[in-house]
Every structure is written in structure tokens, then in C-alpha cells.
Coordinates of C-alpha atoms in Angstrom, one line a residue:
Chain A
M1 CA 63.3 26.8 32.1
L2 CA 61.1 24.7 33.3
S3 CA 57.3 24.0 32.4
P4 CA 56.0 22.0 35.0
E5 CA 52.8 21.0 33.5
R6 CA 55.2 18.8 31.3
L7 CA 56.2 17.2 34.5
A8 CA 52.4 16.8 35.3
L9 CA 51.0 15.1 32.6
P10 CA 50.1 11.2 32.1
D11 CA 53.1 9.9 30.0
Y12 CA 51.1 8.4 26.7
E13 CA 49.8 12.7 26.7
Y14 CA 53.1 14.0 27.3
L15 CA 54.8 11.8 24.6
A16 CA 51.2 12.4 22.1
Q17 CA 52.2 16.0 22.4
R18 CA 55.7 16.8 21.7
H19 CA 54.9 13.5 18.7
V20 CA 57.7 10.6 20.4
L21 CA 56.4 8.4 19.3
T22 CA 55.4 9.6 15.8
Y23 CA 59.4 10.1 15.5
M24 CA 60.5 6.8 17.2
E25 CA 58.1 5.3 14.7
D26 CA 59.3 7.0 11.5
A27 CA 63.2 6.2 12.8
V28 CA 62.6 2.5 12.9
C29 CA 61.0 2.7 9.0
Q30 CA 63.9 4.5 7.6
L31 CA 66.4 2.5 9.9
L32 CA 64.1 -0.5 7.7
E33 CA 64.9 1.0 4.5
N34 CA 68.7 1.3 5.7
K35 CA 69.5 -1.7 6.4
E36 CA 73.0 -1.5 4.7
D37 CA 73.7 2.1 6.3
I38 CA 73.2 0.0 9.7
S39 CA 75.5 -2.5 9.0
Q40 CA 77.7 0.0 8.0
Y41 CA 77.8 2.4 10.8
G42 CA 75.8 1.3 14.0
I43 CA 72.1 1.7 14.8
A44 CA 73.1 4.6 17.8
R45 CA 74.8 6.4 15.1
F46 CA 72.0 6.0 12.9
F47 CA 69.4 6.7 14.6
T48 CA 71.8 9.6 16.4
E49 CA 72.1 11.3 12.8
Y50 CA 68.1 11.2 13.0
F51 CA 66.9 12.7 15.9
N52 CA 70.1 15.4 14.8
S53 CA 67.6 15.9 11.7
V54 CA 64.9 16.2 13.7
C55 CA 65.8 18.7 15.9
Q56 CA 67.4 20.8 12.6
G57 CA 64.7 20.2 10.2
T58 CA 66.2 18.8 7.7
H59 CA 64.1 15.4 8.7
I60 CA 61.9 16.7 5.9
L61 CA 63.8 17.0 2.4
F62 CA 62.5 14.5 0.0
R63 CA 59.9 13.1 1.7
E64 CA 56.4 12.0 1.8
F65 CA 53.8 14.9 2.2
S66 CA 52.5 12.5 5.0
F67 CA 54.7 12.5 6.7
I68 CA 56.0 16.0 6.3
Q69 CA 52.6 17.5 7.8
A70 CA 52.4 14.7 10.4
T71 CA 53.2 17.1 13.1
P72 CA 54.0 20.9 13.6
H73 CA 57.3 20.8 13.6
N74 CA 57.1 19.1 10.5
R75 CA 55.2 21.3 8.4
A76 CA 57.6 24.7 10.5
S77 CA 60.6 22.4 9.1
F78 CA 59.0 22.7 5.6
L79 CA 58.3 25.4 5.3
R80 CA 61.8 27.0 6.8
A81 CA 63.4 24.8 3.7
F82 CA 61.3 25.4 1.3
W83 CA 62.1 29.3 2.6
R84 CA 65.7 28.6 2.0
C85 CA 66.0 26.3 -1.0
F86 CA 63.8 29.2 -2.7
R87 CA 64.6 32.5 -1.8
T88 CA 66.9 33.1 -4.9
V89 CA 63.4 33.4 -6.5
G90 CA 62.4 36.4 -4.3
K91 CA 66.0 37.6 -4.3
N92 CA 65.7 38.0 -8.2
G93 CA 62.5 39.7 -8.2
D94 CA 61.3 36.9 -10.4
L95 CA 56.9 36.0 -10.4
L96 CA 55.6 32.8 -10.9
T97 CA 52.5 31.1 -11.6
M98 CA 51.1 29.2 -9.1
K99 CA 52.2 25.5 -11.2
E100 CA 55.9 26.5 -11.1
Y101 CA 55.8 27.3 -7.4
H102 CA 53.9 24.0 -7.5
C103 CA 56.7 22.5 -9.3
L104 CA 59.2 24.0 -6.8
L105 CA 57.2 21.8 -4.1
Q106 CA 57.7 18.9 -5.4
L107 CA 61.5 19.2 -5.6
L108 CA 61.3 19.2 -1.8
C109 CA 58.4 17.0 -1.6
P110 CA 57.7 15.0 -4.7
D111 CA 53.6 13.9 -4.1
F112 CA 52.9 17.4 -2.4
P113 CA 49.0 17.7 -3.3
L114 CA 48.4 20.6 -5.9
E115 CA 44.9 21.2 -4.0
L116 CA 47.2 22.8 -1.1
T117 CA 49.2 25.0 -3.5
Q118 CA 46.4 26.2 -5.1
K119 CA 44.4 27.0 -1.8
A120 CA 47.4 29.0 -1.0
A121 CA 47.9 30.9 -4.7
R122 CA 44.2 31.9 -4.0
I123 CA 44.7 33.5 -0.8
V124 CA 47.7 36.0 -2.7
L125 CA 44.9 36.1 -6.1
M126 CA 41.4 36.6 -4.0
D127 CA 40.4 33.8 -5.7
D128 CA 40.0 34.6 -8.9
A129 CA 42.5 34.7 -11.8
M130 CA 44.3 31.8 -10.9
D131 CA 47.4 32.5 -13.6
C132 CA 48.6 35.3 -12.3
L133 CA 51.8 35.9 -11.3
M134 CA 53.0 36.2 -7.8
S135 CA 55.9 37.4 -5.6
F136 CA 57.8 35.0 -4.0
S137 CA 57.7 36.6 -0.6
D138 CA 53.2 37.3 -1.4
F139 CA 53.3 33.1 -2.7
L140 CA 55.7 32.0 0.2
F141 CA 53.4 33.6 3.9
A142 CA 49.7 32.5 2.2
F143 CA 51.3 29.2 1.5
Q144 CA 52.9 29.4 5.3
I145 CA 48.7 30.3 6.5
Q146 CA 47.4 27.0 4.1
F147 CA 49.5 24.8 4.9
Y148 CA 50.3 25.3 8.6
Y149 CA 46.2 26.2 9.5
S150 CA 45.0 23.3 7.1
E151 CA 42.9 21.7 9.4
F152 CA 42.1 25.0 10.9
L153 CA 41.3 26.7 7.6
D154 CA 38.9 23.6 6.2
S155 CA 36.6 24.0 9.9
V156 CA 37.0 28.1 9.0
A157 CA 35.5 27.6 5.5
A158 CA 33.0 25.5 7.0
I159 CA 32.0 28.8 9.6
Y160 CA 32.2 30.9 6.8
Q161 CA 29.8 29.0 4.5
D162 CA 27.4 28.7 7.5
L163 CA 27.3 32.4 8.1
L164 CA 26.8 33.7 4.8
S165 CA 23.9 31.1 4.5
G166 CA 22.4 30.6 7.5
K167 CA 22.3 33.9 9.0
N168 CA 21.4 35.9 6.1
P169 CA 18.6 37.4 7.4
N170 CA 21.1 39.6 9.6
T171 CA 22.8 40.1 6.5
V172 CA 20.4 42.5 5.4
I173 CA 20.1 45.4 8.1
V174 CA 21.8 47.6 7.0
P175 CA 23.8 50.0 9.0
T176 CA 21.5 53.6 9.0
S177 CA 24.3 55.8 7.8
S178 CA 25.1 53.8 4.5
S179 CA 21.4 52.7 3.9
G180 CA 20.5 56.7 3.2
Q181 CA 23.1 56.3 0.3
H182 CA 22.1 53.2 -1.3
R183 CA 18.6 53.4 -0.8
Q184 CA 17.8 53.4 -4.7
R185 CA 20.3 50.5 -5.5
P186 CA 18.3 47.4 -6.3
A187 CA 18.3 44.8 -3.4
L188 CA 20.9 42.8 -5.3
G189 CA 23.8 45.9 -5.7
E190 CA 22.6 45.9 -1.7
A191 CA 23.5 42.6 -1.4
S192 CA 26.5 42.6 -3.1
M193 CA 27.7 45.5 -1.1
L194 CA 27.7 43.7 1.8
E195 CA 29.7 41.2 0.5
G196 CA 31.2 38.4 3.6
V197 CA 30.3 38.6 7.4
E198 CA 29.6 40.0 10.1
A199 CA 33.8 40.5 12.1
A200 CA 32.4 40.1 15.7
L201 CA 30.1 37.4 14.8
F202 CA 32.7 35.8 13.2
Y203 CA 35.3 35.9 16.2
Q204 CA 32.8 34.3 18.1
R205 CA 32.4 31.5 16.1
L206 CA 35.9 31.7 15.7
E207 CA 37.0 31.6 18.8
S208 CA 34.8 28.4 20.5
L209 CA 36.5 26.5 17.7
C210 CA 40.2 27.3 18.9
D211 CA 38.8 26.2 22.6
R212 CA 38.0 23.1 21.2
H213 CA 40.3 22.6 18.0
K214 CA 42.9 19.7 18.3
Y215 CA 44.9 21.1 15.6
S216 CA 47.0 24.1 16.0
C217 CA 45.9 27.3 15.3
P218 CA 47.1 31.4 15.8
P219 CA 46.5 32.2 19.2
P220 CA 43.2 33.7 19.2
A221 CA 44.0 37.2 20.5
F222 CA 45.8 37.2 17.4
V223 CA 42.6 36.1 15.4
K224 CA 41.1 38.5 17.6
E225 CA 43.1 41.3 16.8
V226 CA 42.7 41.1 12.8
L227 CA 38.5 40.6 13.1
S228 CA 38.4 44.2 15.8
N229 CA 39.7 46.4 12.8
V230 CA 36.6 45.8 10.3
Q231 CA 33.1 45.4 10.7
R232 CA 32.6 42.8 7.6
L233 CA 35.0 40.5 5.7
T234 CA 34.9 37.6 2.9
F235 CA 36.8 34.3 3.8
Y236 CA 39.1 35.0 2.1
G237 CA 40.0 38.7 3.2
F238 CA 40.6 37.0 6.7
L239 CA 42.8 34.9 5.7
V240 CA 45.1 37.4 3.7
A241 CA 45.1 39.3 7.1
L242 CA 46.2 36.0 8.4
S243 CA 49.0 35.6 6.0
K244 CA 50.6 39.2 6.8
H245 CA 50.0 39.2 10.7
H246 CA 53.7 39.7 11.9
G247 CA 52.3 38.7 15.3
I248 CA 51.4 34.8 13.5
N249 CA 54.5 34.4 11.9
Q250 CA 56.6 35.3 14.5
A251 CA 54.1 32.9 17.0
L252 CA 54.5 30.4 13.9
G253 CA 58.2 30.1 14.0
A254 CA 59.8 29.3 10.7
L255 CA 59.7 31.8 8.5
P256 CA 61.7 35.4 9.2
D257 CA 59.6 39.0 9.5
K258 CA 58.9 40.0 5.3
G259 CA 61.4 42.7 6.2
D260 CA 64.4 40.1 6.3
L261 CA 63.0 37.2 4.1
M262 CA 65.4 37.6 1.8
H263 CA 68.8 38.5 4.3
D264 CA 70.6 35.3 4.9
P265 CA 74.2 36.0 5.7
A266 CA 75.3 33.0 6.1
M267 CA 73.1 31.5 3.4
D268 CA 74.9 33.6 1.4
E269 CA 78.6 32.9 2.2
E270 CA 77.7 29.4 1.9
L271 CA 76.2 29.7 -1.7
E272 CA 79.0 32.1 -2.7
R273 CA 81.4 29.2 -2.0
L274 CA 79.7 26.4 -3.8
L275 CA 79.9 28.8 -6.7
A276 CA 83.0 29.5 -6.8
Q277 CA 83.5 26.3 -7.2
V278 CA 81.8 26.1 -10.2
P279 CA 83.7 27.2 -12.5
G280 CA 83.2 29.8 -15.1
L281 CA 80.5 30.8 -13.1
V282 CA 81.7 32.9 -10.9
N283 CA 80.9 37.0 -11.2
P284 CA 82.2 39.3 -8.8
V285 CA 79.4 41.7 -8.5
T286 CA 76.7 38.7 -7.5
G287 CA 79.2 38.7 -4.3
S288 CA 78.0 42.2 -2.8
P289 CA 74.4 42.3 -0.9
E290 CA 73.8 46.0 -3.0
A291 CA 73.8 44.0 -5.9
S292 CA 71.3 41.1 -5.1
S293 CA 68.8 43.6 -3.9
L294 CA 68.3 45.0 -6.7
P295 CA 65.6 44.9 -8.5
S296 CA 66.2 41.3 -10.5
R297 CA 66.2 42.9 -14.5
T298 CA 69.6 44.8 -13.5
T299 CA 71.0 41.5 -11.5
P300 CA 73.4 39.6 -13.4
R301 CA 72.2 36.5 -13.3
V302 CA 74.5 34.1 -14.3
G303 CA 75.6 34.3 -10.5
S304 CA 72.7 32.3 -9.5
P305 CA 72.3 28.5 -9.0
W306 CA 68.6 28.6 -10.4
R307 CA 69.5 29.3 -13.3
P308 CA 67.3 27.4 -15.2
L309 CA 64.4 28.6 -13.8
H310 CA 65.2 32.5 -15.1
H311 CA 65.5 31.4 -18.6
T312 CA 61.7 29.6 -18.3
R313 CA 61.5 32.7 -16.6
K314 CA 62.8 34.6 -19.1
M315 CA 60.5 33.0 -22.2
D316 CA 57.7 33.6 -20.0
A317 CA 58.2 37.4 -19.7
E318 CA 58.4 36.9 -23.1
S319 CA 54.7 35.1 -23.7
D320 CA 53.2 37.5 -21.2
G321 CA 52.7 35.4 -18.7
S322 CA 50.9 33.1 -19.8
T323 CA 50.2 29.4 -17.6
E324 CA 51.4 27.4 -20.3
E325 CA 52.8 24.3 -18.3
T326 CA 56.4 25.0 -18.3
D327 CA 58.8 22.7 -17.4
E328 CA 61.8 24.9 -15.8
S329 CA 62.9 21.5 -13.7
E330 CA 63.6 19.9 -16.9
T331 CA 66.3 21.2 -17.9
Chain B
M1 CA 64.7 7.3 -1.8
A2 CA 64.1 8.0 1.9
A3 CA 67.8 8.6 3.0
L4 CA 68.7 10.1 5.8
P5 CA 68.4 14.0 5.0
A6 CA 71.3 15.8 5.1
P7 CA 72.3 19.4 6.8
L8 CA 70.5 22.1 4.3
P9 CA 73.4 23.5 2.3
S10 CA 74.2 20.2 0.5
A11 CA 70.5 19.1 1.0
K12 CA 70.3 22.4 -1.7
M13 CA 71.9 20.6 -4.5
A14 CA 70.8 17.4 -3.8
A15 CA 67.2 19.6 -4.6
V16 CA 68.8 20.1 -7.9
E17 CA 69.9 16.8 -8.4
K18 CA 66.4 15.1 -7.7
R19 CA 65.3 17.7 -9.9
R20 CA 64.2 14.5 -12.6
P21 CA 62.5 12.4 -10.4
A22 CA 60.8 14.9 -9.7
M23 CA 59.2 15.9 -12.9
V24 CA 57.7 12.2 -12.8
P25 CA 53.7 12.3 -12.9
A26 CA 52.7 12.5 -9.9
A27 CA 50.6 9.4 -9.8
S28 CA 53.2 7.3 -9.1
F29 CA 54.4 8.6 -6.6
P30 CA 52.4 7.0 -3.9
D31 CA 54.8 4.6 -2.6
G32 CA 57.3 5.4 -4.9
G33 CA 59.3 6.7 -2.1
R34 CA 59.2 3.9 0.3
P35 CA 59.2 0.8 -1.2
A36 CA 59.2 -1.2 2.0
V37 CA 55.7 0.1 2.0
S38 CA 53.8 -2.7 0.1
R39 CA 56.1 -5.1 1.0
A40 CA 54.9 -4.3 4.6
A41 CA 52.2 -7.1 5.1
A42 CA 54.1 -9.7 4.4
T43 CA 57.5 -8.7 5.7
A44 CA 55.8 -6.9 8.9
E45 CA 56.9 -10.3 11.1
S46 CA 60.3 -10.8 10.0
E47 CA 60.8 -7.3 10.6
E48 CA 60.0 -7.7 13.6
D49 CA 62.3 -10.2 13.9
F50 CA 65.3 -8.0 12.4
L51 CA 64.3 -5.5 14.7
R52 CA 64.6 -7.3 17.8
Q53 CA 67.3 -9.5 16.9
V54 CA 70.0 -6.6 16.0
G55 CA 68.4 -4.7 19.7
V56 CA 66.4 -1.9 17.8
T57 CA 63.9 -3.2 20.5
D58 CA 65.5 -3.2 23.1
M59 CA 67.6 0.3 22.9
L60 CA 64.7 2.0 22.0
R61 CA 62.5 0.6 25.1
A62 CA 65.2 1.9 26.6
A63 CA 65.5 5.3 25.4
L64 CA 62.2 5.6 25.7
L65 CA 62.0 5.0 29.2
K66 CA 64.5 7.4 30.1
V67 CA 62.6 10.3 27.9
L68 CA 59.8 9.3 30.1
E69 CA 61.7 9.0 33.6
A70 CA 63.2 12.7 32.4
R71 CA 60.7 14.3 30.3
P72 CA 62.7 17.0 29.0
E73 CA 61.6 19.8 27.4
E74 CA 62.4 19.4 24.5
P75 CA 62.2 15.5 23.4
I76 CA 63.9 14.7 20.5
A77 CA 66.8 16.8 20.8
F78 CA 67.1 14.8 24.3
L79 CA 66.6 11.5 22.0
A80 CA 69.7 12.7 19.7
H81 CA 71.9 13.7 21.9
Y82 CA 71.3 10.2 24.1
F83 CA 71.3 8.1 20.9
E84 CA 75.3 9.8 20.4
N85 CA 76.5 9.2 23.6
M86 CA 75.6 5.8 23.2
G87 CA 77.5 5.7 19.8
L88 CA 80.4 7.0 21.7
R89 CA 80.5 3.9 24.0
S90 CA 79.6 1.6 21.5
P91 CA 82.8 -0.5 20.3
A92 CA 82.0 0.0 16.7
S93 CA 82.3 4.1 16.4
G94 CA 86.0 4.0 18.5
G95 CA 87.6 2.9 15.6
A96 CA 90.5 -0.1 15.4
G97 CA 93.2 0.5 16.6
E98 CA 95.1 0.4 20.6
P99 CA 93.1 0.8 23.4
P100 CA 92.6 4.4 24.2
G101 CA 95.3 5.7 27.4
Q102 CA 94.4 6.4 31.1
L103 CA 93.7 9.6 30.5
L104 CA 91.2 9.4 27.6
L105 CA 90.0 6.5 29.6
Q106 CA 89.3 8.8 33.1
Q107 CA 87.9 11.7 30.3
Q108 CA 85.5 9.0 28.7
R109 CA 84.6 8.2 32.8
L110 CA 83.8 12.4 33.2
G111 CA 82.0 12.5 29.8
R112 CA 79.9 9.5 30.7
A113 CA 79.2 10.5 34.2
L114 CA 77.9 14.1 33.1
W115 CA 75.9 12.6 30.8
H116 CA 73.8 11.0 33.3
L117 CA 74.0 13.7 35.6
R118 CA 72.2 16.1 32.9
L119 CA 69.4 14.1 31.6
A120 CA 66.7 15.1 34.7
H121 CA 66.7 18.5 35.8
H122 CA 67.3 18.2 39.0
S123 CA 63.4 19.6 40.5
Q124 CA 62.9 16.2 39.4
R125 CA 64.0 14.9 42.6
S126 CA 64.2 11.0 41.9
A127 CA 65.0 11.2 38.3
F128 CA 68.0 13.4 39.1
N129 CA 69.1 10.6 42.1
T130 CA 68.9 7.4 40.3
N131 CA 70.8 8.9 37.3
V132 CA 73.5 10.3 40.7
G133 CA 74.2 7.4 41.6
V134 CA 74.6 5.9 37.9
A135 CA 77.1 8.4 37.7
Y136 CA 78.8 7.5 40.6
E137 CA 78.9 4.0 39.4
C138 CA 80.5 5.2 36.7
L139 CA 83.4 7.0 38.0
S140 CA 84.0 4.4 40.6
A141 CA 84.2 1.2 38.6
G142 CA 87.5 -0.5 38.5
G143 CA 89.8 -0.7 35.9
R144 CA 92.5 -2.3 34.3
R145 CA 95.5 0.2 36.3
K146 CA 92.7 2.0 38.5
R147 CA 91.0 1.0 42.2
P148 CA 87.2 0.8 42.7
G149 CA 86.4 3.8 44.6
L150 CA 86.0 7.4 43.8
D151 CA 89.2 10.1 44.7
G152 CA 88.4 13.8 45.1
R153 CA 90.4 14.8 42.9
T154 CA 87.4 13.2 40.6
Y155 CA 84.9 14.4 42.2
S156 CA 86.5 17.7 42.0
D157 CA 87.4 17.5 38.1
L158 CA 83.5 16.7 37.8
L159 CA 82.6 19.6 40.1
R160 CA 84.5 21.7 38.0
R161 CA 83.4 20.7 34.5
I162 CA 80.3 21.5 35.5
C163 CA 80.7 24.8 36.3
R164 CA 82.5 25.5 32.8
D165 CA 80.0 24.3 31.3
G166 CA 76.9 26.2 33.2
E167 CA 78.8 29.6 31.8
A168 CA 79.0 30.9 34.9
P169 CA 81.7 33.3 36.0
E170 CA 84.1 31.5 37.3
E171 CA 85.2 33.9 40.5
V172 CA 81.3 33.2 41.0
V173 CA 81.4 29.5 41.6
A174 CA 85.4 29.5 43.1
P175 CA 84.1 29.6 46.7
L176 CA 81.1 27.1 46.6
L177 CA 83.6 24.9 45.0
R178 CA 86.5 25.3 47.9
R179 CA 83.9 24.7 50.7
I180 CA 82.1 21.3 48.3
Q181 CA 85.3 20.2 47.3
C182 CA 87.3 17.4 49.2
R183 CA 90.6 16.5 49.2
D184 CA 92.4 14.8 46.3
H185 CA 93.1 11.4 48.0
E186 CA 90.4 10.8 50.1
A187 CA 87.6 8.4 49.3
V188 CA 84.0 10.2 48.4
P189 CA 81.3 8.4 49.6
L190 CA 77.8 8.8 47.4
A191 CA 75.9 10.5 50.0
V192 CA 78.4 13.5 49.5
F193 CA 78.5 13.1 46.2
R194 CA 75.0 13.6 45.8
A195 CA 74.7 16.5 48.1
G196 CA 78.0 18.0 46.3
M197 CA 76.6 17.4 42.9
L198 CA 72.7 18.6 44.0
T199 CA 74.5 22.2 45.2
C200 CA 76.6 22.6 42.1
F201 CA 73.9 22.0 39.6
V202 CA 71.4 24.1 41.9
L203 CA 74.0 27.0 42.4
L204 CA 74.5 27.3 37.8
E205 CA 70.7 27.3 38.4
F206 CA 70.9 30.1 40.9
V207 CA 73.0 32.2 39.0
A208 CA 71.5 31.7 36.0
R209 CA 68.1 33.3 37.8
A210 CA 71.1 36.2 39.2
G211 CA 72.0 36.8 35.3
A212 CA 68.3 37.5 34.5
L213 CA 67.6 39.6 37.0
Y214 CA 70.4 41.9 36.6
R215 CA 69.7 42.7 33.0
L216 CA 66.2 43.8 34.6
L217 CA 68.5 46.0 36.3
E218 CA 70.8 46.9 33.8
D219 CA 70.7 50.0 32.3
P220 CA 70.1 48.9 28.9
G221 CA 73.1 52.0 27.1
L222 CA 75.8 51.7 30.0
A223 CA 75.6 47.6 30.8
V224 CA 76.5 48.8 34.3
A225 CA 73.5 48.8 36.8
D226 CA 72.7 51.4 39.4
R227 CA 74.6 51.0 42.2
R228 CA 71.3 52.0 44.5
V229 CA 69.2 49.5 43.1
G230 CA 71.7 46.5 43.1
Q231 CA 72.3 46.3 46.1
A232 CA 68.5 46.7 47.4
V233 CA 67.5 43.8 45.4
L234 CA 70.9 42.1 47.3
D235 CA 70.0 43.0 50.5
T236 CA 65.9 42.2 49.8
L237 CA 67.0 38.8 48.5
E238 CA 69.6 38.4 51.7
G239 CA 66.9 39.6 53.9
A240 CA 64.2 36.6 52.5
L241 CA 67.1 34.3 52.6
Q242 CA 67.9 34.4 56.4
A243 CA 63.2 34.2 57.3
G244 CA 63.4 30.9 55.3
D245 CA 65.1 29.1 57.9
G246 CA 63.3 26.8 59.8
A247 CA 60.0 25.7 59.0
P248 CA 57.9 25.7 56.2
A249 CA 56.1 28.6 57.0
R250 CA 58.8 31.1 56.9
Y251 CA 59.8 29.7 53.3
L252 CA 56.3 31.7 53.0
E253 CA 57.6 34.6 54.6
A254 CA 60.4 34.3 52.9
G255 CA 58.4 34.3 49.5
S256 CA 56.7 37.3 50.5
R257 CA 59.3 39.3 51.6
L258 CA 60.8 38.9 47.6
G259 CA 57.2 39.4 46.7
P260 CA 56.7 42.8 44.1
D261 CA 55.2 45.1 46.8
S262 CA 58.1 44.7 49.3
L263 CA 60.6 44.8 46.6
A264 CA 59.4 47.8 44.9
Q265 CA 59.3 49.7 48.5
A266 CA 63.2 48.4 48.7
L267 CA 63.9 50.0 45.6
D268 CA 62.3 52.9 46.4
R269 CA 63.6 53.5 49.8
A270 CA 67.3 52.9 48.4
L271 CA 66.5 55.7 45.8
G272 CA 65.7 57.8 48.0
A273 CA 67.9 57.2 50.4
R274 CA 71.2 57.3 49.0
R275 CA 73.2 59.4 46.5
P276 CA 74.1 57.5 43.4
S277 CA 77.6 56.2 43.7
H278 CA 79.8 54.1 40.6
P279 CA 77.5 51.8 39.1
M280 CA 77.6 48.1 39.9
T281 CA 79.5 45.5 37.4
R282 CA 76.9 42.3 36.2
E283 CA 80.2 40.0 38.0
E284 CA 79.9 42.0 40.7
F285 CA 76.2 41.4 41.3
L286 CA 76.4 37.7 40.3
Q287 CA 79.1 36.9 42.9
K288 CA 77.4 38.9 45.4
A289 CA 74.2 36.8 44.8
A290 CA 75.7 33.7 44.9
A291 CA 78.2 34.4 48.2
L292 CA 74.6 34.8 50.0
F293 CA 73.7 31.3 48.7
I294 CA 77.2 29.8 49.3
A295 CA 76.9 31.1 52.9
K296 CA 74.2 28.2 53.3
V297 CA 75.9 25.5 51.6
K298 CA 77.2 22.9 54.4
P299 CA 80.9 22.6 54.2
V300 CA 82.8 19.2 53.2
G301 CA 84.3 17.4 56.6

């Protein structure tokens, strides 16, 4: 009901903590770009709509990347918008490539950097075979971690590299139980066996990182949980574990649990209402939830508003998932 | 095109429309969405003038001051609400037409007063007091057929509205209203008004917390609480409230009586001493808890 610590903060810190000035500044920029709107509706109305859209999280749609990543709320809103807009991709069980997901992201944010999509895809694909197909939910949860905790992960990557190179002497010490089995192997084999870094050491470094990190980082308790389950792990192993962690997803608050990802009755209803208005598209079968939760191949595709996408998808399947640049959004 | 974002469903359709621009090579994007940026340096000064002339600067300054004064948990929602209210007040959005009737005017006054009252939580006493003062002025302003000053009827209306919006059951808050209401024709001085508002808001929070407490006691399957448990909690609360009268030192005593240890003891005793009887409903619990609070309120007049 009350969080008294906000009352004790100095004014400036309170405003900064909640990014009030960021939004006020942006509101003014938007106002200057839409001067004709204010002569029609008035300034108060303009600001009302602006701040309401910030509350609802629709303010990030079609905005520039620098704004989308400016605050944690913007990032969460973007993740939510991405999920809600392209949920049907997952529902139909379509698998897309990294480049295709990138195109979807660019529909919502035209200057979305490719590098970030690549990084997210690397989490799913464990850093190899970057042209593989990914399911919507795998990509979404990996993307969530990568996008929301971007700066944190950069620091984590640096720490990981540090441990990997600097602390190499440690990695030579092999636990006795496994050393017996593998003694005959060459040293190189042993090193590759011991992929990654020691989890406990890694956690120590991450703990202090979380303490002093000025950007958002995942709740330290969950990081600890992830790292205490294993002896050693690789960087991508760590990211995969983060992306699959329910607690982190919940704490972040942008997306539902993985099981509920395709479940959004209000949105389904809205979609159906819209589809009903399009002559020639109506297909009674799509309406029932049973039908829509089936694997894609049996679902009638006519009912989906993302028809162009499905066409490409079919072509893709024929060409055996190759990743020629598909212009699905041009049709 | 960075137009004001629309709510999601239509935005979704907009996403379809915007496919084409999205396919333009990325290189042309910096600034593509914001034509104003490139001109910014040259026009910064004129933009500042523009903002000052149309009143944006003053409006934002006032809004920011309100935010700092109230320190709301969610400042963005607060701002949305703030500007919405401002829009309702300005004649521009009222639409051309005949002047609003007396009843409508009265409703608007109440709405505005309520809005001011809710700007700051009552625990931030100085901000709350300022807002109570502004609300009082709103309500007591004279009009064409209204003499200045606040009458008992308007004051009672406002109290009822606050209680209704506070989502407390009517029978729970009714005894309070009987205690602090004024007669319809009486003039209400600021001190009475302030005390009434404060009491009302505190009671609503008290009831909300009592509701949360009840949820803890409640049997999840049956949606009722064991009477022995409910009564034991209420008795402990009553004991603490009686102890809390007077000197600050006694507040500490009251607090310790409500601490987990003594509460657990009371619950234990209650469960051991009596046999289970018919369960206690939420309404009954809230009503009894509220009665303890209301008994402490000094009646008006």
C-alpha cells in the first residue's frame, strides 16, 4: 500500500528512479512533432493520452530503438507488445529463422539493431548454426533475457571471459572422481571436457556485479539458484538457464508463464471480431480453442491475420529451412 | 511517424499497415522517425518559445510540482490522471453548447474536490492538508445561484462518495458517516471538513487492512473464518486500542500487544477454551473491526 522509502528520497532521485523526466521530455518531443493535434484537442488531452499510453505500455509501438530501450518499463512494454502482436506465430507452431524474427521486431521498431536479435538467437541455438529454425516461445524467452538485461549480460560476458582466460590454472585441477577415468586422454580433451567456468566462482563475481550494477539485473536469489544447481557451466548455458527460469520471468513481469503464452482469451476474441469483419476470411473452425491449440499443420490457416507470413513459411519448409532472405513482410 | 500510440488491438492492425515502411533499408532510419530531430539545433529556441507561448512550460512545471508534493507510487499514472482532470476542467474539451445545469456543476465540483483529495496519501500530512484546503475552496466557491461557503449536504455527499469509491461495504462505514456528518443546512468550517476527510480516508485504509487480515484467517474452501479465531483477533485489537490512548509510550505498549507473540497466544487460548460455533463472515468481521475504530471518533457537534 505504501512504500515509505520513496518518500525519503531526495526529489531528484525519486524522479530519476521512476524515470519521470524521461517521459515528460518525450511527451514534449511528441507534442512538438504533432503540433496540429494540440490545436485540435488541447494540450491537456494530448498529455492525458500520452501518459495513459505509457501506463498501458502502448507508447513504445513504432518508436525509435533508443526510446524503446530507455527505461525498464519501456523494455517490458516492448516485450509484451512483441508477444501480443506475434503470438499467432507461436500458436500455429511455425518455426522461424533469426532473420525472420528480426523482421518481426522491425515491424514494431524500425531501427531495431540486428545485433540484439543475433545475440538472442545465440542463446536458443547455443552459439552455433545461426540459420536454424526456432520456435516462437524459445526465441521469445531468450530474447526477453537478452533485451531486458542487455547491459547486465554484457558485464556478465566480460566476467566470464575473465574467468575463462585469467583463471585458467584453476581449470586444470580436476576433481579426483573424474580424473581417474580420463587420465589417459590428452590434455586438450580434458580441457574441452571442462567446458565453461566454475559455478561458485562465477556466482561470487556476479553477486558483486548485481550489487553495484546500475542497470536492471535479474533477482540475485534466482541467479544463485541457477548457479547452485551445477558445478560448472558455459556462458550460453547460463543464459539458457536464465531464460527458462520461471521466477525471473515473473519478476520481470512482461510475459506470462510459458504454458500460458498462447492463452489470451480477450485477444482471441478481439481477433475474431476483427476477422469477422473481413469478408471471405471467416472460417468457423478457427474459433474453437481446441482447433487453435492443435499443432499447426492441422489448423486451418485461413483464419490467421498473418496469412502472408504463412505463405513464406510454407516456401521455407519446401526449401528445407534454408535462410535465404525472406521478405515475408512485403507481401 | 511517431503518432500517439493507439491501444493494442488497433495498433496491431497498424502494424500490418506499417509493413512497407519497415522494409526500407536500415541505413535510412536514424532520424527517419523523427524529422524534428535534424532541425532541432536550428529551431530549439523557437520551440522553447512555442512551448512557453502555448502554456506547456507552465503546465508541466505545475504538474511536476504536484508529483513531487504527492510522491505517488506510480507517477506516470498520476500524471495521466492529473492531465485528464485538467482537460475536463478546461472549456475547450467541454464542447460548445449551453452552460451546464446546476446539478452538473455541483457534480463537477465534487469530482474536482475528490481529485484534489486523492492526490496525496493521508500519511503525507502536509501535502494532504494543502489538498484538503484546495478541495474546500473548490466546494465553497460561489456561483451564479450559489452562495459561497460549504453546506452540510455537499459535505455529506462528498463523504458518501469517498466511502463508495473506497469499496468498503456500506453497513461498515455507515456508522462513521452518522458520526461525522453535519446537518444539510449547516455551514461546515474548514477544521471540521479536514477532520472529516482525514477520518474517512483513514477508516477506508483500516477497513482495507482488516479485509486483508480476514483473508488470512479465512478458510479458503469455505470462504468463512472460525468464529473463535476471528473473535480472538478482534479482542486483541480492542485491547490494544484501549491501551493506546494517551501518551506516546502507550502506543508502544499497544504495538507490542498486537505483535505476533501475543496474538499467537490469544489465538491459542481461544482455540483451546471454546468449542467451534457458527463461522464468522467477512462482513461481520469488517463491521466489528470498523466499530472498534469508529468508537474512537469524536462525533461532530
